[in-house]
Amino acid sequence: MNKTIGSTLLVSGTMIGAGMLAMPLTSAGIGFGFTLVLLLGLWALLTFTALLFVELYQTAESDAGIGTLAEQYFGRFGRAVATAVLIVFLYALIAAYVSGGGSLLSGLLPEGIGNQISIVLFTLIFGSFIVIGTHSVDKINRVLFFVMLAAFAVVLGLMLPEIKMDNLLAIPIDNALIISASPVFFTAFGFHGSIPSLNKYLNGNVKALRISILVGSAITLGAYILWQLSTHGLLTQNEFLQILKDDATLNGLVKATLAITGSTVIASAVKLFSTLALVTSFLGVGLGLLECIEDLLKRSFNLSAGRISLGLLTFIPPLAFALFYPEGFILALGYAGQMFAFYAVVLPVSLVWKARRLHPTLPYRVWGGNFTLLIVLILGVVITSIPFAIRAGYLPFVVG
């Protein structure tokens, strides 16, 4: 039970990251009602695909990574594609997290310590928990998660009393914006790269893994709904759109809420919350990347690397790019939604489709037959294509 609780918090902590802070601005022109529909729909979609991995792990060893699952059903080509997409995506996220974390840390350090040193310190401090092991990540994540919830409670306590029903009843200024905003909301429910680490930590306990995913994603959904309720209820649609025009960042949103609530506490609470959200996401993503590299070395090259070696392979590449060539990972992040859609939707659907043919009597089976899998696959492909439609001018652009 203790490990199940820790795994649940890791699921939720990995999801509640920068995406939560971008969603209110992304949904500015949609209105709360349609934002709620979008949240519920994408939560259901991505929780469903996460549970597909639970079904798959009944046919694999507890320490098998996503690459091993892909090889089990689609051979070495499947491993190569799945591993390449996952590693590039996670490296890009880690590079973004260490850059953001270094920037936040530099504000706490004495003057004269540059941003690059802050990035290295951030990686060393929090990366060390990942190198030590999942148990270490579980412990620090619990502390950070509950402090983050406390900061979130303070923010909600200041914002919820100020909400106005008229603001919540606003309709979309353009119905197509609902489609355009989908990719940002889609990635905000992403934790699938950490599932192999959680399964290994839980010693292949399928029931515990299922509970962790369902409860952890439900906690995240509740937090997202409350956050959207407070921001959409506090600001009129015109105020939202003015923020996008003047300062389409978290700072712009903080300034607007600060002006309306008149409380200086909210700025500190939001900053603390955003910092902890970034760190908990970093821990979950970093753990998933390290375990992915370990699985690749062990299964494909028959190499057994120590935790320090794995840590170096995990953090040196994104750290180097964050310090010396950030443009490379900025380019990769531009396609983050497509990479995420592949390993969070296309891959598990394809694997389960084949697994059910080979193992028709598995004890646990996710609800729905092949028709449900086909619908989910189509939705994943549609969401993947949305950024291309926006760039081509077929859908309106959103900021987020």
CSV table of C-alpha atoms in Angstrom, one decimal:
chain,number,residue,atom,x,y,z
A,1,MET,CA,0.0,0.0,0.0
A,2,ASN,CA,2.9,2.4,0.8
A,3,LYS,CA,4.4,1.9,-2.6
A,4,THR,CA,1.0,2.3,-4.2
A,5,ILE,CA,0.5,5.7,-2.6
A,6,GLY,CA,3.9,6.8,-3.7
A,7,SER,CA,3.3,5.6,-7.2
A,8,THR,CA,0.0,7.5,-7.3
A,9,LEU,CA,1.7,10.7,-6.3
A,10,LEU,CA,4.4,10.1,-8.9
A,11,VAL,CA,1.7,9.8,-11.6
A,12,SER,CA,0.0,13.0,-10.5
A,13,GLY,CA,3.3,14.9,-9.9
A,14,THR,CA,4.6,14.0,-13.3
A,15,MET,CA,1.4,15.4,-15.0
A,16,ILE,CA,1.0,18.6,-12.9
A,17,GLY,CA,3.8,20.6,-14.6
A,18,ALA,CA,4.2,23.6,-16.8
A,19,GLY,CA,1.2,22.5,-18.9
A,20,MET,CA,-1.1,23.3,-16.0
A,21,LEU,CA,0.2,26.9,-16.1
A,22,ALA,CA,-0.2,27.2,-19.8
A,23,MET,CA,-3.8,25.8,-20.0
A,24,PRO,CA,-5.7,28.9,-18.8
A,25,LEU,CA,-4.0,31.1,-21.4
A,26,THR,CA,-4.5,28.4,-24.1
A,27,SER,CA,-8.2,28.2,-23.3
A,28,ALA,CA,-8.8,32.0,-23.1
A,29,GLY,CA,-11.1,32.1,-26.1
A,30,ILE,CA,-12.9,28.9,-25.3
A,31,GLY,CA,-14.8,29.6,-22.1
A,32,PHE,CA,-15.0,27.4,-19.0
A,33,GLY,CA,-17.8,25.1,-20.2
A,34,PHE,CA,-16.0,23.9,-23.3
A,35,THR,CA,-12.7,23.8,-21.4
A,36,LEU,CA,-14.4,21.4,-18.9
A,37,VAL,CA,-15.5,19.2,-21.8
A,38,LEU,CA,-12.0,19.2,-23.3
A,39,LEU,CA,-10.5,18.2,-19.9
A,40,LEU,CA,-12.8,15.4,-19.3
A,41,GLY,CA,-12.5,14.0,-22.8
A,42,LEU,CA,-8.7,14.0,-22.9
A,43,TRP,CA,-8.4,12.7,-19.4
A,44,ALA,CA,-10.6,9.7,-20.4
A,45,LEU,CA,-8.6,9.2,-23.5
A,46,LEU,CA,-5.1,9.2,-21.9
A,47,THR,CA,-6.2,7.3,-18.8
A,48,PHE,CA,-7.6,4.6,-21.1
A,49,THR,CA,-4.3,4.4,-23.1
A,50,ALA,CA,-2.3,4.3,-19.8
A,51,LEU,CA,-4.4,1.3,-18.7
A,52,LEU,CA,-3.5,-0.4,-21.9
A,53,PHE,CA,0.0,-0.6,-20.7
A,54,VAL,CA,-1.3,-2.3,-17.5
A,55,GLU,CA,-2.9,-4.9,-19.7
A,56,LEU,CA,0.3,-5.4,-21.6
A,57,TYR,CA,2.4,-5.9,-18.5
A,58,GLN,CA,0.6,-9.1,-17.7
A,59,THR,CA,2.5,-10.6,-20.6
A,60,ALA,CA,6.0,-9.2,-19.8
A,61,GLU,CA,8.5,-9.1,-17.0
A,62,SER,CA,8.1,-6.4,-14.3
A,63,ASP,CA,11.3,-4.6,-15.3
A,64,ALA,CA,10.5,-4.5,-19.1
A,65,GLY,CA,10.7,-1.0,-20.6
A,66,ILE,CA,8.5,0.3,-23.4
A,67,GLY,CA,11.1,-0.7,-25.9
A,68,THR,CA,11.0,-4.3,-24.7
A,69,LEU,CA,7.3,-4.3,-25.0
A,70,ALA,CA,7.5,-3.0,-28.6
A,71,GLU,CA,10.2,-5.7,-29.4
A,72,GLN,CA,8.0,-8.4,-27.9
A,73,TYR,CA,5.3,-7.8,-30.4
A,74,PHE,CA,6.9,-6.0,-33.4
A,75,GLY,CA,10.5,-7.2,-33.3
A,76,ARG,CA,13.7,-5.2,-33.3
A,77,PHE,CA,12.3,-2.6,-35.7
A,78,GLY,CA,9.5,-1.9,-33.1
A,79,ARG,CA,12.0,-1.5,-30.4
A,80,ALA,CA,14.1,0.9,-32.5
A,81,VAL,CA,11.2,3.1,-33.4
A,82,ALA,CA,9.6,3.1,-29.9
A,83,THR,CA,12.9,3.7,-28.1
A,84,ALA,CA,14.1,6.5,-30.4
A,85,VAL,CA,10.8,8.4,-30.2
A,86,LEU,CA,10.7,8.1,-26.4
A,87,ILE,CA,14.3,9.0,-25.7
A,88,VAL,CA,14.3,12.1,-28.0
A,89,PHE,CA,11.0,13.2,-26.4
A,90,LEU,CA,12.2,12.7,-22.8
A,91,TYR,CA,15.6,14.3,-23.5
A,92,ALA,CA,13.8,17.3,-24.9
A,93,LEU,CA,11.6,17.6,-21.8
A,94,ILE,CA,14.6,17.2,-19.5
A,95,ALA,CA,16.4,19.9,-21.3
A,96,ALA,CA,13.4,22.2,-21.0
A,97,TYR,CA,13.0,21.4,-17.3
A,98,VAL,CA,16.7,21.9,-16.4
A,99,SER,CA,16.6,25.3,-18.2
A,100,GLY,CA,13.5,26.4,-16.4
A,101,GLY,CA,14.7,25.0,-13.1
A,102,GLY,CA,18.1,26.7,-13.4
A,103,SER,CA,16.4,30.0,-14.2
A,104,LEU,CA,14.3,29.7,-11.0
A,105,LEU,CA,17.3,28.6,-8.9
A,106,SER,CA,19.4,31.5,-10.1
A,107,GLY,CA,16.9,33.9,-8.5
A,108,LEU,CA,17.6,32.3,-5.1
A,109,LEU,CA,21.4,32.2,-5.3
A,110,PRO,CA,23.8,35.1,-4.6
A,111,GLU,CA,24.4,37.6,-7.4
A,112,GLY,CA,27.3,36.7,-9.6
A,113,ILE,CA,26.4,33.1,-10.0
A,114,GLY,CA,25.4,32.7,-13.7
A,115,ASN,CA,22.4,31.0,-15.2
A,116,GLN,CA,24.6,28.1,-16.5
A,117,ILE,CA,25.9,27.3,-13.1
A,118,SER,CA,22.3,27.4,-11.8
A,119,ILE,CA,21.3,24.9,-14.5
A,120,VAL,CA,24.1,22.5,-13.5
A,121,LEU,CA,23.3,22.8,-9.8
A,122,PHE,CA,19.6,22.2,-10.4
A,123,THR,CA,20.4,19.0,-12.4
A,124,LEU,CA,22.9,17.8,-9.7
A,125,ILE,CA,20.6,18.4,-6.8
A,126,PHE,CA,17.4,16.8,-8.2
A,127,GLY,CA,19.0,14.4,-10.6
A,128,SER,CA,20.8,12.8,-7.6
A,129,PHE,CA,17.5,11.5,-6.2
A,130,ILE,CA,16.8,9.8,-9.6
A,131,VAL,CA,20.2,8.2,-9.7
A,132,ILE,CA,19.8,6.9,-6.1
A,133,GLY,CA,16.6,5.1,-7.2
A,134,THR,CA,12.8,5.1,-7.4
A,135,HIS,CA,12.5,4.8,-3.6
A,136,SER,CA,14.4,8.0,-3.2
A,137,VAL,CA,12.3,9.8,-5.9
A,138,ASP,CA,9.2,8.5,-4.1
A,139,LYS,CA,10.2,10.0,-0.8
A,140,ILE,CA,11.2,13.5,-2.1
A,141,ASN,CA,8.3,13.6,-4.4
A,142,ARG,CA,5.9,13.0,-1.5
A,143,VAL,CA,7.3,16.0,0.4
A,144,LEU,CA,7.3,18.3,-2.7
A,145,PHE,CA,3.8,17.1,-3.8
A,146,PHE,CA,2.2,18.0,-0.5
A,147,VAL,CA,3.9,21.4,-0.3
A,148,MET,CA,2.8,22.0,-3.8
A,149,LEU,CA,-0.8,21.1,-2.9
A,150,ALA,CA,-0.6,23.6,0.1
A,151,ALA,CA,0.6,26.4,-2.3
A,152,PHE,CA,-2.2,25.4,-4.7
A,153,ALA,CA,-4.7,25.6,-1.9
A,154,VAL,CA,-3.5,29.1,-1.0
A,155,VAL,CA,-3.9,30.2,-4.6
A,156,LEU,CA,-7.4,28.7,-4.9
A,157,GLY,CA,-8.4,30.3,-1.5
A,158,LEU,CA,-7.5,33.7,-2.9
A,159,MET,CA,-9.1,33.2,-6.3
A,160,LEU,CA,-12.3,31.2,-5.8
A,161,PRO,CA,-14.1,33.8,-3.7
A,162,GLU,CA,-13.6,36.3,-6.5
A,163,ILE,CA,-15.1,34.3,-9.3
A,164,LYS,CA,-18.2,35.6,-11.2
A,165,MET,CA,-20.8,33.3,-12.8
A,166,ASP,CA,-21.0,35.5,-15.9
A,167,ASN,CA,-17.4,34.8,-16.6
A,168,LEU,CA,-17.9,31.1,-16.4
A,169,LEU,CA,-20.8,31.2,-18.8
A,170,ALA,CA,-18.8,32.8,-21.6
A,171,ILE,CA,-19.0,31.1,-25.0
A,172,PRO,CA,-16.1,30.5,-27.4
A,173,ILE,CA,-15.2,33.4,-29.5
A,174,ASP,CA,-14.3,30.8,-32.2
A,175,ASN,CA,-15.6,27.2,-32.0
A,176,ALA,CA,-12.5,26.1,-33.9
A,177,LEU,CA,-10.3,27.2,-30.9
A,178,ILE,CA,-11.6,24.1,-29.1
A,179,ILE,CA,-9.8,21.9,-31.6
A,180,SER,CA,-6.7,24.1,-31.7
A,181,ALA,CA,-6.2,24.0,-27.9
A,182,SER,CA,-6.5,20.2,-27.8
A,183,PRO,CA,-2.7,19.4,-28.2
A,184,VAL,CA,-1.8,21.5,-25.1
A,185,PHE,CA,-4.5,19.8,-23.0
A,186,PHE,CA,-3.5,16.5,-24.5
A,187,THR,CA,0.2,16.7,-23.3
A,188,ALA,CA,-0.9,18.0,-19.9
A,189,PHE,CA,-2.1,14.4,-19.1
A,190,GLY,CA,1.2,12.8,-20.1
A,191,PHE,CA,3.0,10.5,-17.7
A,192,HIS,CA,3.1,7.4,-19.9
A,193,GLY,CA,6.9,7.4,-20.1
A,194,SER,CA,7.1,6.7,-16.4
A,195,ILE,CA,4.8,3.7,-16.4
A,196,PRO,CA,7.7,1.1,-16.8
A,197,SER,CA,9.4,2.7,-13.8
A,198,LEU,CA,6.2,2.5,-11.7
A,199,ASN,CA,5.6,-1.2,-12.8
A,200,LYS,CA,9.1,-2.1,-11.8
A,201,TYR,CA,8.8,-0.3,-8.5
A,202,LEU,CA,5.5,-2.1,-7.8
A,203,ASN,CA,7.2,-5.5,-8.7
A,204,GLY,CA,4.7,-6.1,-11.5
A,205,ASN,CA,1.6,-5.8,-9.3
A,206,VAL,CA,-1.0,-5.1,-12.0
A,207,LYS,CA,-3.7,-4.2,-9.5
A,208,ALA,CA,-1.5,-1.6,-7.7
A,209,LEU,CA,-0.4,-0.1,-11.0
A,210,ARG,CA,-4.0,0.2,-12.1
A,211,ILE,CA,-5.0,1.9,-8.9
A,212,SER,CA,-2.0,4.3,-9.1
A,213,ILE,CA,-3.0,5.4,-12.7
A,214,LEU,CA,-6.7,5.8,-12.0
A,215,VAL,CA,-6.3,7.7,-8.7
A,216,GLY,CA,-3.2,9.7,-9.8
A,217,SER,CA,-4.9,10.9,-13.0
A,218,ALA,CA,-8.1,11.6,-11.1
A,219,ILE,CA,-6.2,13.9,-8.7
A,220,THR,CA,-4.7,15.7,-11.6
A,221,LEU,CA,-8.1,16.1,-13.3
A,222,GLY,CA,-9.6,17.6,-10.1
A,223,ALA,CA,-6.7,20.0,-9.8
A,224,TYR,CA,-7.0,21.1,-13.4
A,225,ILE,CA,-10.8,21.7,-13.1
A,226,LEU,CA,-10.3,23.8,-10.0
A,227,TRP,CA,-7.5,25.8,-11.6
A,228,GLN,CA,-9.6,26.4,-14.7
A,229,LEU,CA,-12.6,27.3,-12.6
A,230,SER,CA,-10.7,29.9,-10.6
A,231,THR,CA,-8.9,31.5,-13.6
A,232,HIS,CA,-11.9,31.5,-15.9
A,233,GLY,CA,-14.2,32.7,-13.1
A,234,LEU,CA,-11.8,35.5,-12.0
A,235,LEU,CA,-11.1,37.0,-15.4
A,236,THR,CA,-13.5,38.0,-18.1
A,237,GLN,CA,-12.8,36.8,-21.7
A,238,ASN,CA,-11.7,40.3,-22.7
A,239,GLU,CA,-9.2,40.4,-19.8
A,240,PHE,CA,-7.9,37.0,-20.8
A,241,LEU,CA,-7.4,38.1,-24.4
A,242,GLN,CA,-5.7,41.4,-23.2
A,243,ILE,CA,-3.2,39.3,-21.3
A,244,LEU,CA,-2.4,37.3,-24.4
A,245,LYS,CA,-1.9,40.6,-26.2
A,246,ASP,CA,0.3,42.2,-23.6
A,247,ASP,CA,2.1,39.3,-22.0
A,248,ALA,CA,1.2,35.8,-23.0
A,249,THR,CA,3.2,34.2,-20.1
A,250,LEU,CA,2.6,33.0,-16.6
A,251,ASN,CA,3.9,36.4,-15.4
A,252,GLY,CA,1.1,38.1,-17.3
A,253,LEU,CA,-1.5,35.8,-15.7
A,254,VAL,CA,0.0,36.4,-12.2
A,255,LYS,CA,-0.1,40.2,-12.7
A,256,ALA,CA,-3.7,40.1,-13.8
A,257,THR,CA,-4.8,38.0,-10.9
A,258,LEU,CA,-2.8,40.1,-8.5
A,259,ALA,CA,-4.4,43.3,-9.7
A,260,ILE,CA,-7.9,41.8,-9.3
A,261,THR,CA,-7.4,40.1,-5.9
A,262,GLY,CA,-5.2,42.8,-4.5
A,263,SER,CA,-3.1,40.2,-2.7
A,264,THR,CA,0.7,40.0,-2.8
A,265,VAL,CA,0.5,36.5,-1.3
A,266,ILE,CA,-0.8,35.1,-4.6
A,267,ALA,CA,2.3,36.0,-6.5
A,268,SER,CA,4.5,34.1,-4.1
A,269,ALA,CA,2.1,31.2,-3.9
A,270,VAL,CA,1.9,30.9,-7.7
A,271,LYS,CA,5.7,31.1,-8.0
A,272,LEU,CA,6.1,28.4,-5.3
A,273,PHE,CA,3.5,26.2,-6.9
A,274,SER,CA,5.0,26.6,-10.4
A,275,THR,CA,8.5,25.8,-9.1
A,276,LEU,CA,7.4,22.6,-7.3
A,277,ALA,CA,5.3,21.6,-10.3
A,278,LEU,CA,8.4,21.8,-12.5
A,279,VAL,CA,10.5,19.8,-10.0
A,280,THR,CA,8.0,17.0,-9.6
A,281,SER,CA,7.6,16.7,-13.4
A,282,PHE,CA,11.4,16.6,-13.7
A,283,LEU,CA,11.6,13.8,-11.2
A,284,GLY,CA,9.0,11.7,-13.0
A,285,VAL,CA,10.3,12.3,-16.5
A,286,GLY,CA,13.9,11.8,-15.5
A,287,LEU,CA,13.2,8.5,-13.8
A,288,GLY,CA,11.3,7.3,-16.9
A,289,LEU,CA,14.3,8.3,-19.1
A,290,LEU,CA,16.9,6.6,-16.9
A,291,GLU,CA,14.8,3.3,-16.8
A,292,CYS,CA,14.3,3.5,-20.6
A,293,ILE,CA,18.1,3.8,-21.1
A,294,GLU,CA,18.7,0.9,-18.7
A,295,ASP,CA,16.2,-1.3,-20.6
A,296,LEU,CA,17.9,-0.4,-23.9
A,297,LEU,CA,21.4,-1.3,-22.6
A,298,LYS,CA,20.2,-4.5,-20.8
A,299,ARG,CA,18.0,-6.0,-23.5
A,300,SER,CA,19.6,-4.8,-26.7
A,301,PHE,CA,23.3,-4.7,-25.8
A,302,ASN,CA,23.4,-7.1,-22.9
A,303,LEU,CA,25.1,-4.4,-20.8
A,304,SER,CA,24.6,-3.9,-17.1
A,305,ALA,CA,25.3,-0.3,-16.2
A,306,GLY,CA,25.5,1.1,-12.7
A,307,ARG,CA,23.2,3.9,-11.5
A,308,ILE,CA,25.9,6.5,-11.8
A,309,SER,CA,26.7,5.6,-15.4
A,310,LEU,CA,22.9,5.6,-16.2
A,311,GLY,CA,22.6,9.0,-14.5
A,312,LEU,CA,25.4,10.4,-16.8
A,313,LEU,CA,23.7,9.0,-19.9
A,314,THR,CA,20.4,10.4,-18.7
A,315,PHE,CA,21.5,14.0,-17.9
A,316,ILE,CA,24.6,14.9,-19.8
A,317,PRO,CA,23.0,15.1,-23.3
A,318,PRO,CA,20.1,17.3,-22.3
A,319,LEU,CA,22.3,19.3,-20.0
A,320,ALA,CA,24.8,19.9,-22.8
A,321,PHE,CA,22.1,21.0,-25.1
A,322,ALA,CA,20.5,23.3,-22.5
A,323,LEU,CA,23.9,24.9,-21.9
A,324,PHE,CA,25.4,25.1,-25.4
A,325,TYR,CA,22.8,24.4,-28.0
A,326,PRO,CA,19.2,25.0,-26.8
A,327,GLU,CA,18.0,25.5,-30.4
A,328,GLY,CA,18.3,21.8,-31.0
A,329,PHE,CA,15.9,20.8,-28.3
A,330,ILE,CA,13.6,23.7,-28.9
A,331,LEU,CA,13.2,22.2,-32.4
A,332,ALA,CA,12.5,18.8,-30.8
A,333,LEU,CA,9.9,20.3,-28.4
A,334,GLY,CA,8.1,21.8,-31.4
A,335,TYR,CA,7.2,18.2,-32.3
A,336,ALA,CA,6.7,17.1,-28.7
A,337,GLY,CA,2.9,16.6,-29.2
A,338,GLN,CA,3.5,14.3,-32.2
A,339,MET,CA,6.1,12.2,-30.3
A,340,PHE,CA,3.9,12.0,-27.2
A,341,ALA,CA,0.9,11.0,-29.3
A,342,PHE,CA,2.9,8.1,-30.8
A,343,TYR,CA,4.0,6.5,-27.5
A,344,ALA,CA,1.0,7.4,-25.5
A,345,VAL,CA,-1.7,6.4,-28.0
A,346,VAL,CA,-0.5,4.8,-31.2
A,347,LEU,CA,2.0,2.5,-29.6
A,348,PRO,CA,-0.2,1.1,-26.7
A,349,VAL,CA,-3.2,0.6,-29.0
A,350,SER,CA,-1.0,-1.2,-31.6
A,351,LEU,CA,0.6,-3.4,-28.9
A,352,VAL,CA,-2.7,-4.3,-27.2
A,353,TRP,CA,-4.3,-5.0,-30.6
A,354,LYS,CA,-1.7,-7.7,-31.2
A,355,ALA,CA,-1.5,-8.9,-27.6
A,356,ARG,CA,-5.2,-9.7,-27.5
A,357,ARG,CA,-4.8,-11.9,-30.5
A,358,LEU,CA,-1.9,-13.8,-28.8
A,359,HIS,CA,-3.3,-13.8,-25.3
A,360,PRO,CA,-7.1,-13.8,-25.5
A,361,THR,CA,-7.7,-14.8,-21.8
A,362,LEU,CA,-5.7,-12.3,-19.8
A,363,PRO,CA,-7.1,-11.8,-16.3
A,364,TYR,CA,-7.2,-8.0,-16.6
A,365,ARG,CA,-8.5,-6.4,-19.8
A,366,VAL,CA,-9.3,-2.8,-20.4
A,367,TRP,CA,-12.9,-2.0,-21.3
A,368,GLY,CA,-13.8,-2.1,-24.9
A,369,GLY,CA,-13.0,-4.3,-27.9
A,370,ASN,CA,-11.2,-3.7,-31.2
A,371,PHE,CA,-13.7,-1.0,-32.2
A,372,THR,CA,-12.8,1.1,-29.1
A,373,LEU,CA,-9.1,0.7,-29.9
A,374,LEU,CA,-9.8,1.9,-33.5
A,375,ILE,CA,-11.6,5.0,-32.3
A,376,VAL,CA,-8.8,5.8,-29.8
A,377,LEU,CA,-6.2,5.4,-32.5
A,378,ILE,CA,-8.1,7.7,-34.9
A,379,LEU,CA,-8.4,10.3,-32.1
A,380,GLY,CA,-4.7,10.1,-31.5
A,381,VAL,CA,-3.9,10.6,-35.2
A,382,VAL,CA,-6.4,13.6,-35.4
A,383,ILE,CA,-4.8,15.3,-32.4
A,384,THR,CA,-1.3,14.7,-33.8
A,385,SER,CA,-2.4,16.5,-37.1
A,386,ILE,CA,-3.8,19.6,-35.4
A,387,PRO,CA,-0.5,21.5,-35.1
A,388,PHE,CA,0.1,21.0,-38.8
A,389,ALA,CA,-3.4,22.3,-39.6
A,390,ILE,CA,-2.7,25.3,-37.5
A,391,ARG,CA,0.5,26.1,-39.3
A,392,ALA,CA,-1.2,25.6,-42.6
A,393,GLY,CA,-3.9,28.2,-41.6
A,394,TYR,CA,-6.8,25.8,-41.5
A,395,LEU,CA,-7.3,26.3,-37.7
A,396,PRO,CA,-6.9,29.4,-35.6
A,397,PHE,CA,-3.7,29.9,-33.6
A,398,VAL,CA,-3.7,29.7,-29.8
A,399,VAL,CA,-1.1,30.8,-27.3
A,400,GLY,CA,0.1,28.3,-24.7
